[in-house]
Short mmCIF file of C-alpha atoms in Angstrom, two decimals:
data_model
loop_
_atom_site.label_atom_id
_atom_site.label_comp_id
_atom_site.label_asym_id
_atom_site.label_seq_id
_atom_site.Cartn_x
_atom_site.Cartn_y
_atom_site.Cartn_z
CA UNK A 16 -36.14 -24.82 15.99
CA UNK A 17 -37.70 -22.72 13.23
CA UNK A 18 -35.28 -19.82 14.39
CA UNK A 19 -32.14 -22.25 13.66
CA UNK A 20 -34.37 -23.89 10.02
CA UNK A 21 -34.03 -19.62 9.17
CA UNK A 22 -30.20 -19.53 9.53
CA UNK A 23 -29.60 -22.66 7.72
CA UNK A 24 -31.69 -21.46 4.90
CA UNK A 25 -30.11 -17.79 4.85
CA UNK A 26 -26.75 -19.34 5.05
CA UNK A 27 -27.22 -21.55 2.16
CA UNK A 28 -29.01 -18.64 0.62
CA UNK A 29 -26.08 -16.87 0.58
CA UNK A 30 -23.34 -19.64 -0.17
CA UNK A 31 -25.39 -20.74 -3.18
CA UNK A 32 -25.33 -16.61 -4.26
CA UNK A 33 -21.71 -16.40 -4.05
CA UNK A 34 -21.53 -19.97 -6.21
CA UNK A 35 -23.91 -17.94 -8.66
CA UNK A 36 -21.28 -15.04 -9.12
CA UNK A 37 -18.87 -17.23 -9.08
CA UNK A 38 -20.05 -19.15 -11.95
CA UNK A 39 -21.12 -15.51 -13.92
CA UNK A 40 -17.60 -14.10 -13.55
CA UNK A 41 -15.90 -17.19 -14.95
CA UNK A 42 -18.38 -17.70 -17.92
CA UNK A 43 -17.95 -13.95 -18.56
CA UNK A 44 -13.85 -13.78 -18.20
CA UNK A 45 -13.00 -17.53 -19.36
CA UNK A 46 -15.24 -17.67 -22.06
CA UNK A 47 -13.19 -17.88 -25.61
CA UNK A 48 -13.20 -14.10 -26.42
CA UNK A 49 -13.83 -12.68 -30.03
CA UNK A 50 -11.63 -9.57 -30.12
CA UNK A 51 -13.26 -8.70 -33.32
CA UNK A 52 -16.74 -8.81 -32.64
CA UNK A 53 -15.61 -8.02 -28.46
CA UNK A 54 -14.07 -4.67 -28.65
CA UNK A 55 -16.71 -2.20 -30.38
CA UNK A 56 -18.67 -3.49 -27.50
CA UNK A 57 -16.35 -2.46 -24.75
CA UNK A 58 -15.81 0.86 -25.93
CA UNK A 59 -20.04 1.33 -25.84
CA UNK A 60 -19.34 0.72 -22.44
CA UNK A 61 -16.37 2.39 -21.51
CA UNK A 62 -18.23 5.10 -23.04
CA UNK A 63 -21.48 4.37 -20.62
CA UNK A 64 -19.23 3.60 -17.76
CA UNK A 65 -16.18 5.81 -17.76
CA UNK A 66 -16.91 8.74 -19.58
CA UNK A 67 -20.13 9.31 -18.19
CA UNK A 68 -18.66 9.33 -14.85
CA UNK A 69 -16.40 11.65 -15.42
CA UNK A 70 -18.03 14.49 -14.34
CA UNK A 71 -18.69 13.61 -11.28
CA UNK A 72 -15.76 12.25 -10.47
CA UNK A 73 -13.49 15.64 -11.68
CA UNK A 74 -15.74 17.95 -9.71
CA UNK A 75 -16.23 15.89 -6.30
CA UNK A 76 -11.77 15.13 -6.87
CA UNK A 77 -11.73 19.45 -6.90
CA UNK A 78 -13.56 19.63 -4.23
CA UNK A 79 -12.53 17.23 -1.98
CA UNK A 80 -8.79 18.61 -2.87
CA UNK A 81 -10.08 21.97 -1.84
CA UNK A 82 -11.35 21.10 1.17
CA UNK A 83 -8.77 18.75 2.45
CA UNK A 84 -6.09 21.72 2.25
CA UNK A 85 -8.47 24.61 3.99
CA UNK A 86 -8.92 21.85 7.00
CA UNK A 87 -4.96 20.98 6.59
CA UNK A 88 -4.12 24.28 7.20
CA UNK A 89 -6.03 25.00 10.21
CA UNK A 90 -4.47 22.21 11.73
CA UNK A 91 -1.29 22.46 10.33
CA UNK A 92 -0.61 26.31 10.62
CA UNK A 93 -1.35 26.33 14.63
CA UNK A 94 2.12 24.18 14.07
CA UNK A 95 3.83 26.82 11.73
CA UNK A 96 4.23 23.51 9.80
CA UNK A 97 1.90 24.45 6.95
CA UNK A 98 5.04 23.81 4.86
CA UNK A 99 3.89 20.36 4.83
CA UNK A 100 0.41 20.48 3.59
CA UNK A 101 1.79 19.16 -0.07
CA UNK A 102 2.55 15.79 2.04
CA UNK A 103 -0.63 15.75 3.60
CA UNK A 104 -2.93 16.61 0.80
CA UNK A 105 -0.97 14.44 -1.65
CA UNK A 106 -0.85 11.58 0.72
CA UNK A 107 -4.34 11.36 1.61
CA UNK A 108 -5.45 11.66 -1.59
CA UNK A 109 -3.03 8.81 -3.41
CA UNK A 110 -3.33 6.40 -0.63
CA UNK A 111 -6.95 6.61 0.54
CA UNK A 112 -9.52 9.21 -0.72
CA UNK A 113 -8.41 8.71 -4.59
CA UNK A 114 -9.61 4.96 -4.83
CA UNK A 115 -12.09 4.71 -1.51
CA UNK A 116 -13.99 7.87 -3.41
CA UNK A 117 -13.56 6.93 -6.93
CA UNK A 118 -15.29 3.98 -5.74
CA UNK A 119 -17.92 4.51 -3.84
CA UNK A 120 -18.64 7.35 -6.66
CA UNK A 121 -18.81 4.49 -9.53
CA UNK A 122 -21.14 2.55 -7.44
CA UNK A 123 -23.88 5.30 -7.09
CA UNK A 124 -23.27 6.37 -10.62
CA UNK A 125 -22.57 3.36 -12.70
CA UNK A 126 -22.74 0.19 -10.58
CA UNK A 127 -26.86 0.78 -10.26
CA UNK A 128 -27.13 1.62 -13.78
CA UNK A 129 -25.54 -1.95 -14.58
CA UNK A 130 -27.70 -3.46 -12.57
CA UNK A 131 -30.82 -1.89 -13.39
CA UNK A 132 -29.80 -2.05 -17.36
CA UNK A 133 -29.33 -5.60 -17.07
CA UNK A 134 -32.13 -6.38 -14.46
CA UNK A 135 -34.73 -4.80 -16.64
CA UNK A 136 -32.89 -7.03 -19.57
CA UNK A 137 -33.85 -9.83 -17.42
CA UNK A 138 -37.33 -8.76 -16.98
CA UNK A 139 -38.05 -8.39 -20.38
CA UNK A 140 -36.69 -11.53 -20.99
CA UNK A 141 -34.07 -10.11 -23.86
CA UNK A 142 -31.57 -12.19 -22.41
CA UNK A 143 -33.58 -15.24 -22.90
CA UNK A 144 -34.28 -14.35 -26.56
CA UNK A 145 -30.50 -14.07 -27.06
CA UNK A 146 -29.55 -17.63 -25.55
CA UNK A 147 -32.51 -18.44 -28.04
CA UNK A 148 -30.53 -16.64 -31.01
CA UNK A 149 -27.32 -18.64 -30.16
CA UNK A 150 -25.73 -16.02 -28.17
CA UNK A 151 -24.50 -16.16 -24.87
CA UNK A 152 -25.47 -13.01 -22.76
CA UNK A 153 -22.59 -13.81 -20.80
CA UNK A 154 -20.50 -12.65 -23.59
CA UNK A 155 -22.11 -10.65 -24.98
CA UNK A 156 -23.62 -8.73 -22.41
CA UNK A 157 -21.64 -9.82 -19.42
CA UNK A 158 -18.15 -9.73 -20.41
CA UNK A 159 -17.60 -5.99 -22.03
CA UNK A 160 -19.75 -4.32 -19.03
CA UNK A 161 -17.02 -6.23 -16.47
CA UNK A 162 -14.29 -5.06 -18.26
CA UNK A 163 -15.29 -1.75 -19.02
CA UNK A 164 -15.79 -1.06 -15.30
CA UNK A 165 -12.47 -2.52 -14.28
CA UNK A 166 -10.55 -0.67 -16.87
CA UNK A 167 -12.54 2.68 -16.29
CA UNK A 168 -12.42 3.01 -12.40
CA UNK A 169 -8.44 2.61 -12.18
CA UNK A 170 -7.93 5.41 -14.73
CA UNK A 171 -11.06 7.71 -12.97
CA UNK A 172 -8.85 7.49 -9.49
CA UNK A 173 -5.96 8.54 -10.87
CA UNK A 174 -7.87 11.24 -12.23
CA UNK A 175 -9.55 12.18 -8.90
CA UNK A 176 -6.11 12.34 -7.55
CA UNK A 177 -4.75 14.41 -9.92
CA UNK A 178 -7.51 16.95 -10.10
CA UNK A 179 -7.34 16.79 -5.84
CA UNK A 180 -4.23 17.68 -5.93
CA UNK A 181 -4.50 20.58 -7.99
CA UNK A 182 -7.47 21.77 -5.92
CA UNK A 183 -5.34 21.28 -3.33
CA UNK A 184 -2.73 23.74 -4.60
CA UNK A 185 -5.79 26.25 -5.75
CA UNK A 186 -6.57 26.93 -1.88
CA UNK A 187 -3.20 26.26 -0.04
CA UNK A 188 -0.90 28.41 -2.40
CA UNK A 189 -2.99 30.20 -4.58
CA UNK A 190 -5.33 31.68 -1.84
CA UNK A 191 -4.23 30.96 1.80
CA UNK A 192 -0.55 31.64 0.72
CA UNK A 193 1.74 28.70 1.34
CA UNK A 194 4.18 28.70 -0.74
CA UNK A 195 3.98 27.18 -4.47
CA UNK A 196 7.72 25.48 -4.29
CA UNK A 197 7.59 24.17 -0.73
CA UNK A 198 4.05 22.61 -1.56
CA UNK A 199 5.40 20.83 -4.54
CA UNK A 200 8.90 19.89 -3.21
CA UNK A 201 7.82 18.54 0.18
CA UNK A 202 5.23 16.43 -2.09
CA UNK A 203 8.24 15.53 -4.09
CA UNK A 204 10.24 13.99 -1.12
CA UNK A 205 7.39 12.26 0.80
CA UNK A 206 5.62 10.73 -2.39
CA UNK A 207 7.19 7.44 -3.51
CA UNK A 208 6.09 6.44 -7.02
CA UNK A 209 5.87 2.19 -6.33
CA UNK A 210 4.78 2.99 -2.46
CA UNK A 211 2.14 5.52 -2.88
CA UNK A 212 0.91 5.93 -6.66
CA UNK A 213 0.88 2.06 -7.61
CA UNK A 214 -0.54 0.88 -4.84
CA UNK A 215 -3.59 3.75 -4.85
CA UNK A 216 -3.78 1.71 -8.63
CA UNK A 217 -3.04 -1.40 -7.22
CA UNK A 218 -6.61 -0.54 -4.64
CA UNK A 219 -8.93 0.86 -7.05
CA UNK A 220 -7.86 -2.18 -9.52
CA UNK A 221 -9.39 -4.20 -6.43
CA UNK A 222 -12.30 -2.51 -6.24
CA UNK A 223 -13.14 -1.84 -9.29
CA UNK A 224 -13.58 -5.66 -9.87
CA UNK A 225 -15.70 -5.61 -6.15
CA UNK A 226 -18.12 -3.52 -7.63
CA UNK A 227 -18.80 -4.23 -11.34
CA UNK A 228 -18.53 -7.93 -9.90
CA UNK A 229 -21.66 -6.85 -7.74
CA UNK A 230 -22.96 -4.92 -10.01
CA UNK A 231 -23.28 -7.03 -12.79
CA UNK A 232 -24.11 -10.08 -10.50
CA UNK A 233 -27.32 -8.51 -9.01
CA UNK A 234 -28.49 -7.42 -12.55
CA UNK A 235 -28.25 -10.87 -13.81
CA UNK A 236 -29.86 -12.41 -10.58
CA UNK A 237 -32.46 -9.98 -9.47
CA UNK A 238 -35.88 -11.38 -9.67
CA UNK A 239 -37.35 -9.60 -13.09
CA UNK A 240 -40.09 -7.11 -11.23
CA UNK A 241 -39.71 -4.07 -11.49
CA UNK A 242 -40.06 -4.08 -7.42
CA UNK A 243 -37.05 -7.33 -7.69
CA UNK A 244 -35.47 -4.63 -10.11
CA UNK A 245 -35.45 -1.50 -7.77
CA UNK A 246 -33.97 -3.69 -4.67
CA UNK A 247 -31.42 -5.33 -6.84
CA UNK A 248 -29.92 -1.84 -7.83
CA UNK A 249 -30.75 -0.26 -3.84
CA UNK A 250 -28.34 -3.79 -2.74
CA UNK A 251 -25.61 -3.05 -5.12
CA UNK A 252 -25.48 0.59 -3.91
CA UNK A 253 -25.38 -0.79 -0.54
CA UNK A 254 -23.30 -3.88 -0.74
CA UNK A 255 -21.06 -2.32 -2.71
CA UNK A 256 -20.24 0.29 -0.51
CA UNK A 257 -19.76 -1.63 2.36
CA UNK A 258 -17.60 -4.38 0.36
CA UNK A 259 -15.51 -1.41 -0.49
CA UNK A 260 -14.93 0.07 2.68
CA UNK A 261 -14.18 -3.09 4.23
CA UNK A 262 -11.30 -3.78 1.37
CA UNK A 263 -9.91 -0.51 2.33
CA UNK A 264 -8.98 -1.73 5.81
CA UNK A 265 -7.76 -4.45 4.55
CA UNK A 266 -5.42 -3.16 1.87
CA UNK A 267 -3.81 -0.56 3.86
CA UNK A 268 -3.57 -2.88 6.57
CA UNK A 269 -1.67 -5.21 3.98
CA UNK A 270 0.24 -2.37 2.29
CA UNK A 271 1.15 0.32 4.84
CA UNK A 272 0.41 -1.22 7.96
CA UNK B 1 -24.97 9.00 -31.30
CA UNK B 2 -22.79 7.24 -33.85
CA UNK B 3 -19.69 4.77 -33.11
CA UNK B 4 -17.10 7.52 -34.01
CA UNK B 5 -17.68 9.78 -31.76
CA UNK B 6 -17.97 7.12 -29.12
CA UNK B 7 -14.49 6.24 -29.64
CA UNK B 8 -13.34 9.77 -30.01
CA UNK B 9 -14.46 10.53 -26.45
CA UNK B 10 -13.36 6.64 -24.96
CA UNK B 11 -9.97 7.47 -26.43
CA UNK B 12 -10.13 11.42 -25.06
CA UNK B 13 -10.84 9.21 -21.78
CA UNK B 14 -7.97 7.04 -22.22
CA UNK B 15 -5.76 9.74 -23.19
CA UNK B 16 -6.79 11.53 -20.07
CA UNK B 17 -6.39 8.87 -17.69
CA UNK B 18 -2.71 8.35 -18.87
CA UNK B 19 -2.02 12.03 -17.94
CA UNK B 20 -3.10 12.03 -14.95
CA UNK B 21 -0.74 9.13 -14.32
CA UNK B 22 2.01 11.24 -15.57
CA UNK B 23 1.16 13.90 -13.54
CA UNK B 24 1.04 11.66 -10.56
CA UNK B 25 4.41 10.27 -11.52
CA UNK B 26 6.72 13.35 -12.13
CA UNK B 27 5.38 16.30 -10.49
CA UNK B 28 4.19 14.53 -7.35
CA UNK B 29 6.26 11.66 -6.70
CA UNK B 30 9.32 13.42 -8.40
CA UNK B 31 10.24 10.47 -9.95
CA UNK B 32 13.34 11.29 -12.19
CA UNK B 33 12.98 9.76 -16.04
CA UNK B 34 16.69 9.33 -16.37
CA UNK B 35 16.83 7.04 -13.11
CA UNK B 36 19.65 8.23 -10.46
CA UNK B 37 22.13 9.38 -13.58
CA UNK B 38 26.11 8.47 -12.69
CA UNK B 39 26.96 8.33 -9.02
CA UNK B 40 30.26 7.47 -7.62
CA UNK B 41 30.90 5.93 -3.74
CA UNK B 42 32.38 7.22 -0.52
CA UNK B 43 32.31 6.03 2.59
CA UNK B 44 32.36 7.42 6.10
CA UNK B 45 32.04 5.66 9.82
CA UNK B 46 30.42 7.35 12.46
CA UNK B 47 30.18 7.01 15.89
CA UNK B 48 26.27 7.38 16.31
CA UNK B 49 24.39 8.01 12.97
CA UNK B 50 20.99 9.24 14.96
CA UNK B 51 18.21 9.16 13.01
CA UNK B 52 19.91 8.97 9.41
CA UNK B 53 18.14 6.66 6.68
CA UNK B 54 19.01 5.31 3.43
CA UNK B 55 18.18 8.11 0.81
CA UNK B 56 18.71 11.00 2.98
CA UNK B 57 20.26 13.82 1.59
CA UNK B 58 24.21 14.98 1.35
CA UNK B 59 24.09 18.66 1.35
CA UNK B 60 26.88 21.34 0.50
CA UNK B 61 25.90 24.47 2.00
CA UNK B 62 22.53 23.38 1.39
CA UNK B 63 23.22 22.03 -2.14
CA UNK B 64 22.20 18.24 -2.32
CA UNK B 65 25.13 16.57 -4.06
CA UNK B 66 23.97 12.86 -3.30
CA UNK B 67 21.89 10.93 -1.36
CA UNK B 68 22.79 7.75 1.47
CA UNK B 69 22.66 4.50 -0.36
CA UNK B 70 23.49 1.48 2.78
CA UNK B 71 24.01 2.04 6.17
CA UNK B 72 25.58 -1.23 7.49
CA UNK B 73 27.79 -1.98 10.84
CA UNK B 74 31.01 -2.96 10.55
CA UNK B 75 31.05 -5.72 12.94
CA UNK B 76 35.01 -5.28 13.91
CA UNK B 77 34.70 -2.23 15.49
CA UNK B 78 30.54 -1.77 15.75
CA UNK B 79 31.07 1.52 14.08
CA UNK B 80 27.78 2.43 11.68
CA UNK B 81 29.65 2.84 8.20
CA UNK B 82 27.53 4.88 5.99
CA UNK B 83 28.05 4.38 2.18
CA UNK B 84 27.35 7.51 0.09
CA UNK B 85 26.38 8.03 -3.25
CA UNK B 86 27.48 11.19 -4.75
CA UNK B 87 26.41 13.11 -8.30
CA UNK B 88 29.32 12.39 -10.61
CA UNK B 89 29.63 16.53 -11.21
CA UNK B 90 30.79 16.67 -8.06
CA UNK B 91 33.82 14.86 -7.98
CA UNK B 92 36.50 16.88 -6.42
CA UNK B 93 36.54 17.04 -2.67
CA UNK B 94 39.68 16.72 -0.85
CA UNK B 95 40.17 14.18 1.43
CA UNK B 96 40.40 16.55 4.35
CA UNK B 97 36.99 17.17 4.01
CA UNK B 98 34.69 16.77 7.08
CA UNK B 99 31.21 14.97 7.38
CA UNK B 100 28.81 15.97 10.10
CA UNK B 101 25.34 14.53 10.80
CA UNK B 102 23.08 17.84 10.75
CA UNK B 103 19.11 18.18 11.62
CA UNK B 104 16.77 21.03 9.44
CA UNK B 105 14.59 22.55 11.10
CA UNK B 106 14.19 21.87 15.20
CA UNK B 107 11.91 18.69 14.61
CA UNK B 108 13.33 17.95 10.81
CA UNK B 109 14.75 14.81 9.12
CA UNK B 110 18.17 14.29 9.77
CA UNK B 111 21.25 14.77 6.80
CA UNK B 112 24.67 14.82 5.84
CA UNK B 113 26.40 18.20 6.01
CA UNK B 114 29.37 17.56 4.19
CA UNK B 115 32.10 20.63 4.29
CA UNK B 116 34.84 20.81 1.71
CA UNK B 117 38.47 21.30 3.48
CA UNK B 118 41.66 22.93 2.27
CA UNK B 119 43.17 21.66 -1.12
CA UNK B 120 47.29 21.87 -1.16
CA UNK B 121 50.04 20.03 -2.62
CA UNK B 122 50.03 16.62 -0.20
CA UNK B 123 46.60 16.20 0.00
CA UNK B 124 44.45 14.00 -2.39
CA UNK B 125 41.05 14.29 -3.95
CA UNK B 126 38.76 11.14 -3.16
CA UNK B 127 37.62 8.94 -5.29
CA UNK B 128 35.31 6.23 -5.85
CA UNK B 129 35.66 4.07 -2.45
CA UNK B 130 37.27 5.76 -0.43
CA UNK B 131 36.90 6.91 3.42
CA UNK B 132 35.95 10.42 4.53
CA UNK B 133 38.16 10.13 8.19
CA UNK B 134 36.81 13.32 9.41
CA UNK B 135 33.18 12.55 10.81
CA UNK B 136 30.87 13.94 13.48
CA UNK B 137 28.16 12.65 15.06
CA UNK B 138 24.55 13.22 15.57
CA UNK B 139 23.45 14.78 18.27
CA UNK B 140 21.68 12.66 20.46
CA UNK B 141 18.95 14.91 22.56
CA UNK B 142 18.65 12.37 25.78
CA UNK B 143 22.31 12.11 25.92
CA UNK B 144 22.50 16.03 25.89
CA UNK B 145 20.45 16.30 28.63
CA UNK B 146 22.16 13.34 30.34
CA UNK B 147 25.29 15.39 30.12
CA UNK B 148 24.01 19.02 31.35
CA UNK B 149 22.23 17.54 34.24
CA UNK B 150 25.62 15.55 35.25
CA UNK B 151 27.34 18.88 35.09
CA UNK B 152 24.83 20.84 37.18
CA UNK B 153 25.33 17.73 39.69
CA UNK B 154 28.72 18.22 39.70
CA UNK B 155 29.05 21.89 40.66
#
């Protein structure tokens, strides 16, 4: 009996968690916005969220570009096909690593710095004093932090693609010798635009609302201790992740399955 | 750090970002700005198109002239017709010219070879619509084999 009382209350735990979000997210987008007083504040945090990140984000894109063409053409040259390592690097970058990556990049780097920023908020009870001032966190805090993160993470994919790719070209043409114009062309005739580029945007879009959406949430609900503080930001590392790996399946199951 | 340089760097970001997507979009998808410029039609019916597909390329001696824009059946004599689109700069092939269903490479993606014929007095220059009567097949591997091993039998 008490082993069935323990689901029940985890269950409803976790239905009345996702209600919670549910409610943030709505209060945050549907709110009336003031563009005036609304947009200095989101470029604070595009600052905090997207340029910050990009450093880690352009060197673990060069890298992983790198390294996907030296394994490529191990594979590839046993074939005498190594030709076609544009289409492979390009591919796996656009349609997987690029978002998947950029994402579970953003989470470690800026998803547990929301939450801890606005946990320890919470905990010093600064939100309170601003509902007592009139102003709704939600808003004011909430709302440009969301946004920041959803516009940031699509434009730090493409980015990680981009720089991939050329990292990709460093080590295939420039030092194991394939050559330059059949790396480029073959890219050229296996990349579609709408197919491959839009919908790598289309996924990191997605996820980019997955894990500010987490992010933000388990600032705003973790308990305000700084122990309540450090779990809240070790679950959105964690949750996020996951969350994002398991939207992968299902997007490419959806768009190139 | 003060608000300017904030933005400075946010829009540096921005600028970035919509770089990269050019990037993406021209050099690696090879997506051409003027769309597919001025194309006119020809048409050709084939007795087995293989592995062809809609936007595979027309090549003269390895030149790509045009690309395949609808392969449909024509359901009167189940004959694959295969509508062509070809670059309006290359408008003057004859009408004896052939049309042959070529593979690059041993394992490659199938094309359209197309071979200019002779040009005299009688014959015409197609145009926009019309047939190319002169077509070969693709080779189909299982059938080659189907026929060498029913010539061995037969010896």
């Amino acid at each position: 009996m008490n082993w069935i009382q323990h689901l029940g209350r985890n269950a409803i735990d976790r239905v009345a968690a996702i209600g919670r979000a549910s409610m943030m997210l709505f209060g945050a987008i549907f709110g009336k916005p003031n563009f005036v007083k609304g947009f200095p504040l989101l470029v604070k945090q595009l600052y905090v969220v997207g340029v910050l990140s990009l450093i880690i984000i352009l060197v673990s894109g060069l890298f992983i570009g790198m390294v996907l063409a030296l394994q490529g053409y191990t594979v590839l040259v046993g074939y005498g096909a190594e030709g076609s390592l544009g289409q492979m690097v390009s591919l796996s970058l656009l349609r997987e690593l690029g978002p998947v990556v950029t994402a579970l990049l953003f989470a470690g780097r800026a998803g547990s710095a929301l939450t801890a920023e606005i946990g320890l908020m919470k905990a010093t009870e600064q939100l309170t004093s601003l509902e007592m001032m009139a102003v709704d966190p939600l808003k004011r805090i909430i709302a440009p932090r969301f946004w920041a993160g959803v516009i940031s993470m699509p434009i730090l994919a493409l980015m990680f693609s981009s720089i991939g790719l050329l990292g990709g070209h460093l080590v295939g043409v420039e030092w194991l010798g394939v050559d330059s114009g059949g790396f480029w062309s073959v890219m050229q005739a296996s990349v579609d635009f709408e197919k491959d580029v839009l919908n790598g945007v289309i996924k990191s879009i997605v996820f980019a609302i997955v894990v500010t959406w987490i992010a933000i949430f388990k600032g705003y609900d973790a308990i305000p201790t700084s122990e309540g503080i450090s779990q809240a930001t070790t679950q959105t590392v964690v949750q996020s992740s996951l969350a994002v790996l398991g939207f992968d399946f299902v997007l490419t199951a959806l768009m190139f399955g | 750090m003060n608000s300017k340089k904030v933005e400075l760097l946010v829009g540096f970001f921005v600028a970035l970002g919509i770089a990269s997507l050019l990037f993406l979009a021209l050099k690696v998808a090879g997506t051409n700005v003027s769309g597919s410029g001025d194309t006119y039609q020809l048409k050709a019916k084939f007795e087995n198109i293989g592995g062809l597909k809609v936007r595979s390329a027309i090549k003269v001696g390895g030149v790509i002239v045009g690309r395949v824009e609808a392969i449909t059946l024509d359901l009167e004599d189940y004959l694959p017709v295969v509508v062509l689109a070809i670059d309006k700069n290359y408008d003057n092939f004859p009408d004896t010219s052939s049309l042959s269903i070529l593979t690059s490479g041993l394992l490659g993606e199938q094309y359209l070879g197309l071979t200019p014929g002779f040009i005299d007095e009688t014959v015409e220059i197609l145009g926009d619509g019309d047939y190319i009567e002169d077509t070969k097949s693709a080779l189909v591997l299982e059938e080659l084999i189907g026929q060498f091993l029913f010539s061995q039998g037969s010896e």
